[in-house]
């Protein structure tokens, strides 16, 4: 979730008494509609920046502003995800935003990187055939709590993030996927499965 990113960055700057970083402004920039940015990325107008906040190790000067930090994160996404896979993205039936959204779901649905290309194929098959994605991660995002215990009543919630009730991709990403997860969506491992289940340790 975007608030998790803001919290991590804010805690980092909080250790420096000379920091002028405005955490409230940063949170507003990433959770409201996409702000003006000089980074060359096809971000849909009116969408928040969840999904594009690339997870990585960053080094920022102590006087870094919210705009500076956001620009650096988006530029990192562009150079490490968008540009290397531009050809595959352009050839995909899905937009970059949809690919990032699906990758964010995949990121939260799976714990182990080796499982992601397999699960990506399952999710893509469901999408391509008009099936509901049926993922727990999207329901947990709706509640804003990754530890929430999903009940039968939760599966009837009238929300586009309830992917058991509604078909298609969720309106926005639910997390910020790494390059490896985006690559799994672009290069899924073909298999015969339409369903998957994991144990408490995340093993399929």
Coordinates of C-alpha atoms in Angstrom, one line a residue:
X1 CA 0.0 0.0 0.0
X2 CA 1.1 3.5 -0.7
X3 CA 1.0 4.4 3.0
X4 CA 3.6 1.8 3.7
X5 CA 6.0 3.4 1.3
X6 CA 5.4 6.8 2.8
X7 CA 6.0 5.4 6.3
X8 CA 9.3 3.8 5.4
X9 CA 10.6 7.0 3.7
X10 CA 9.4 9.3 6.5
X11 CA 11.1 7.2 9.1
X12 CA 14.3 7.4 7.2
X13 CA 14.2 11.2 7.0
X14 CA 13.1 11.4 10.7
X15 CA 16.5 10.2 11.8
X16 CA 18.1 13.4 10.4
X17 CA 17.2 16.5 12.3
X18 CA 18.2 18.7 9.4
X19 CA 15.7 17.0 7.0
X20 CA 13.1 19.2 5.5
X21 CA 11.1 16.3 4.0
X22 CA 7.4 16.8 4.1
X23 CA 5.8 13.4 4.7
X24 CA 2.2 14.7 4.4
X25 CA 3.0 16.3 1.1
X26 CA 4.6 13.1 -0.2
X27 CA 1.6 11.0 0.9
X28 CA -0.7 13.5 -0.9
X29 CA 1.4 13.3 -4.1
X30 CA 1.3 9.5 -4.3
X31 CA -2.3 8.9 -3.2
X32 CA -4.2 11.6 -5.1
X33 CA -4.4 11.8 -8.8
X34 CA -1.1 11.5 -10.7
X35 CA 0.8 14.8 -10.3
X36 CA 2.7 16.6 -13.0
X37 CA 6.1 14.9 -13.4
X38 CA 9.0 15.2 -15.8
X39 CA 9.4 11.4 -15.8
X40 CA 8.4 9.9 -19.2
X41 CA 5.9 7.3 -18.1
X42 CA 2.4 6.5 -19.4
X43 CA 0.6 7.1 -16.1
X44 CA -3.2 7.4 -16.6
X45 CA -4.7 10.8 -15.7
X46 CA -6.7 10.7 -12.5
X47 CA -5.0 7.6 -11.1
X48 CA -2.8 7.5 -7.9
X49 CA 0.8 6.4 -8.2
X50 CA 0.5 3.1 -6.3
X51 CA 2.2 0.5 -8.4
X52 CA 4.9 2.8 -9.7
X53 CA 6.7 3.3 -6.4
X54 CA 9.5 1.0 -7.3
X55 CA 10.9 -1.0 -4.3
X56 CA 14.6 -0.5 -4.2
X57 CA 17.5 1.0 -2.1
X58 CA 17.6 4.8 -2.4
X59 CA 20.0 7.4 -1.2
X60 CA 18.5 10.9 -0.8
X61 CA 20.2 14.1 0.3
X62 CA 19.1 15.5 3.7
X63 CA 17.4 18.4 2.0
X64 CA 15.4 16.3 -0.4
X65 CA 11.8 17.5 -1.0
X66 CA 8.8 15.3 -1.5
X67 CA 8.9 16.1 -5.2
X68 CA 12.5 15.2 -5.5
X69 CA 12.0 11.8 -3.8
X70 CA 8.9 11.0 -5.9
X71 CA 10.8 11.9 -9.1
X72 CA 13.7 9.7 -8.2
X73 CA 11.4 6.7 -7.4
X74 CA 9.5 7.1 -10.7
X75 CA 12.7 7.6 -12.7
X76 CA 13.9 4.3 -11.1
X77 CA 10.8 2.5 -12.2
X78 CA 11.2 3.9 -15.7
X79 CA 14.8 2.8 -16.1
X80 CA 14.5 -0.6 -14.4
X81 CA 11.0 -1.7 -15.5
X82 CA 9.5 0.3 -18.3
X83 CA 12.4 0.8 -20.6
X84 CA 13.9 -2.7 -20.5
X85 CA 10.4 -4.2 -21.2
X86 CA 9.0 -1.6 -23.5
X87 CA 8.7 -3.9 -26.4
X88 CA 6.9 -6.6 -24.5
X89 CA 4.6 -4.0 -23.0
X90 CA 3.7 -2.6 -26.4
X91 CA 3.0 -6.0 -27.7
X92 CA 0.8 -7.0 -24.8
X93 CA -3.0 -6.7 -25.0
X94 CA -2.8 -4.9 -21.7
X95 CA -1.6 -1.4 -20.9
X96 CA 1.3 -0.7 -18.7
X97 CA -1.1 0.3 -15.9
X98 CA -3.0 -2.9 -16.2
X99 CA 0.3 -4.9 -16.3
X100 CA 1.5 -3.1 -13.1
X101 CA -1.9 -3.7 -11.5
X102 CA -1.8 -7.4 -12.2
X103 CA 1.8 -7.6 -11.0
X104 CA 0.8 -5.9 -7.8
X105 CA -1.9 -8.5 -7.2
X106 CA 0.7 -11.2 -8.0
X107 CA 3.2 -9.7 -5.6
X108 CA 0.7 -10.0 -2.7
X109 CA -0.7 -13.4 -3.8
X110 CA 2.6 -15.1 -3.8
X111 CA 5.5 -15.2 -1.4
X112 CA 8.1 -17.1 -3.5
X113 CA 9.6 -15.7 -6.7
X114 CA 9.7 -19.1 -8.4
X115 CA 5.9 -19.4 -8.1
X116 CA 5.1 -16.1 -9.7
X117 CA 5.4 -17.0 -13.4
X118 CA 3.1 -20.0 -12.7
X119 CA 0.5 -18.0 -10.9
X120 CA 0.8 -15.2 -13.5
X121 CA -0.2 -17.7 -16.1
X122 CA -3.2 -18.8 -14.1
X123 CA -4.4 -15.2 -13.5
X124 CA -3.9 -14.3 -17.2
X125 CA -5.9 -17.3 -18.3
X126 CA -8.7 -16.2 -16.1
X127 CA -8.6 -12.7 -17.4
X128 CA -8.5 -13.7 -21.0
X129 CA -11.4 -16.1 -20.6
X130 CA -13.7 -13.7 -18.6
X131 CA -13.2 -15.5 -15.3
X132 CA -13.0 -13.7 -12.0
X133 CA -9.4 -13.5 -10.6
X134 CA -10.6 -14.7 -7.2
X135 CA -7.7 -13.4 -5.2
X136 CA -7.5 -12.9 -1.5
X137 CA -5.0 -10.1 -1.8
X138 CA -7.4 -7.7 -3.4
X139 CA -10.0 -8.3 -0.7
X140 CA -7.3 -7.6 2.0
X141 CA -6.4 -4.4 0.2
X142 CA -10.0 -3.3 0.4
X143 CA -9.8 -3.7 4.2
X144 CA -6.4 -2.0 4.3
X145 CA -5.1 -4.8 6.5
X146 CA -2.9 -7.6 5.1
X147 CA -3.5 -9.7 8.2
X148 CA -7.3 -9.6 8.1
X149 CA -9.0 -13.0 8.3
X150 CA -11.3 -13.2 5.4
X151 CA -14.8 -14.4 6.2
X152 CA -17.6 -15.7 3.9
X153 CA -19.4 -12.4 4.3
X154 CA -16.3 -10.6 3.1
X155 CA -16.5 -12.4 -0.2
X156 CA -19.9 -10.7 -0.9
X157 CA -18.6 -7.2 -0.4
X158 CA -19.8 -4.9 -3.2
X159 CA -16.4 -3.5 -4.2
X160 CA -14.4 -3.7 -7.5
X161 CA -11.5 -5.0 -5.3
X162 CA -13.7 -8.0 -4.5
X163 CA -12.3 -10.2 -7.4
X164 CA -14.5 -13.1 -6.5
X165 CA -17.6 -11.0 -7.2
X166 CA -16.3 -8.9 -10.1
X167 CA -14.3 -9.9 -13.2
X168 CA -11.4 -8.0 -14.7
X169 CA -8.5 -6.2 -13.2
X170 CA -8.9 -4.0 -10.1
X171 CA -9.2 -0.2 -10.7
X172 CA -5.8 0.5 -9.3
X173 CA -2.7 -1.5 -8.2
X174 CA -2.8 -2.8 -4.7
X175 CA 1.0 -2.8 -4.0
X176 CA 4.2 -1.8 -5.6
X177 CA 5.7 -4.8 -7.5
X178 CA 9.4 -5.3 -8.1
X179 CA 10.8 -5.9 -11.6
X180 CA 10.8 -9.6 -11.1
X181 CA 7.1 -9.7 -10.6
X182 CA 6.4 -7.5 -13.6
X183 CA 8.5 -9.8 -15.6
X184 CA 6.5 -12.7 -14.5
X185 CA 3.4 -11.1 -15.9
X186 CA 5.1 -10.4 -19.2
X187 CA 6.7 -13.8 -19.4
X188 CA 4.3 -16.2 -17.6
X189 CA 5.2 -19.9 -17.4
X190 CA 2.6 -21.8 -19.4
X191 CA 0.8 -24.5 -17.4
X192 CA -2.5 -26.4 -17.3
X193 CA -3.7 -25.0 -14.0
X194 CA -6.7 -22.7 -13.5
X195 CA -6.6 -22.7 -9.7
X196 CA -3.8 -22.6 -7.1
X197 CA -3.7 -22.9 -3.3
X198 CA -0.9 -22.1 -0.9
X199 CA -0.2 -23.2 2.7
X200 CA 0.5 -20.9 5.7
X201 CA 4.1 -20.5 4.6
X202 CA 3.1 -19.4 1.1
X203 CA 4.1 -22.7 -0.6
X204 CA 1.9 -23.6 -3.6

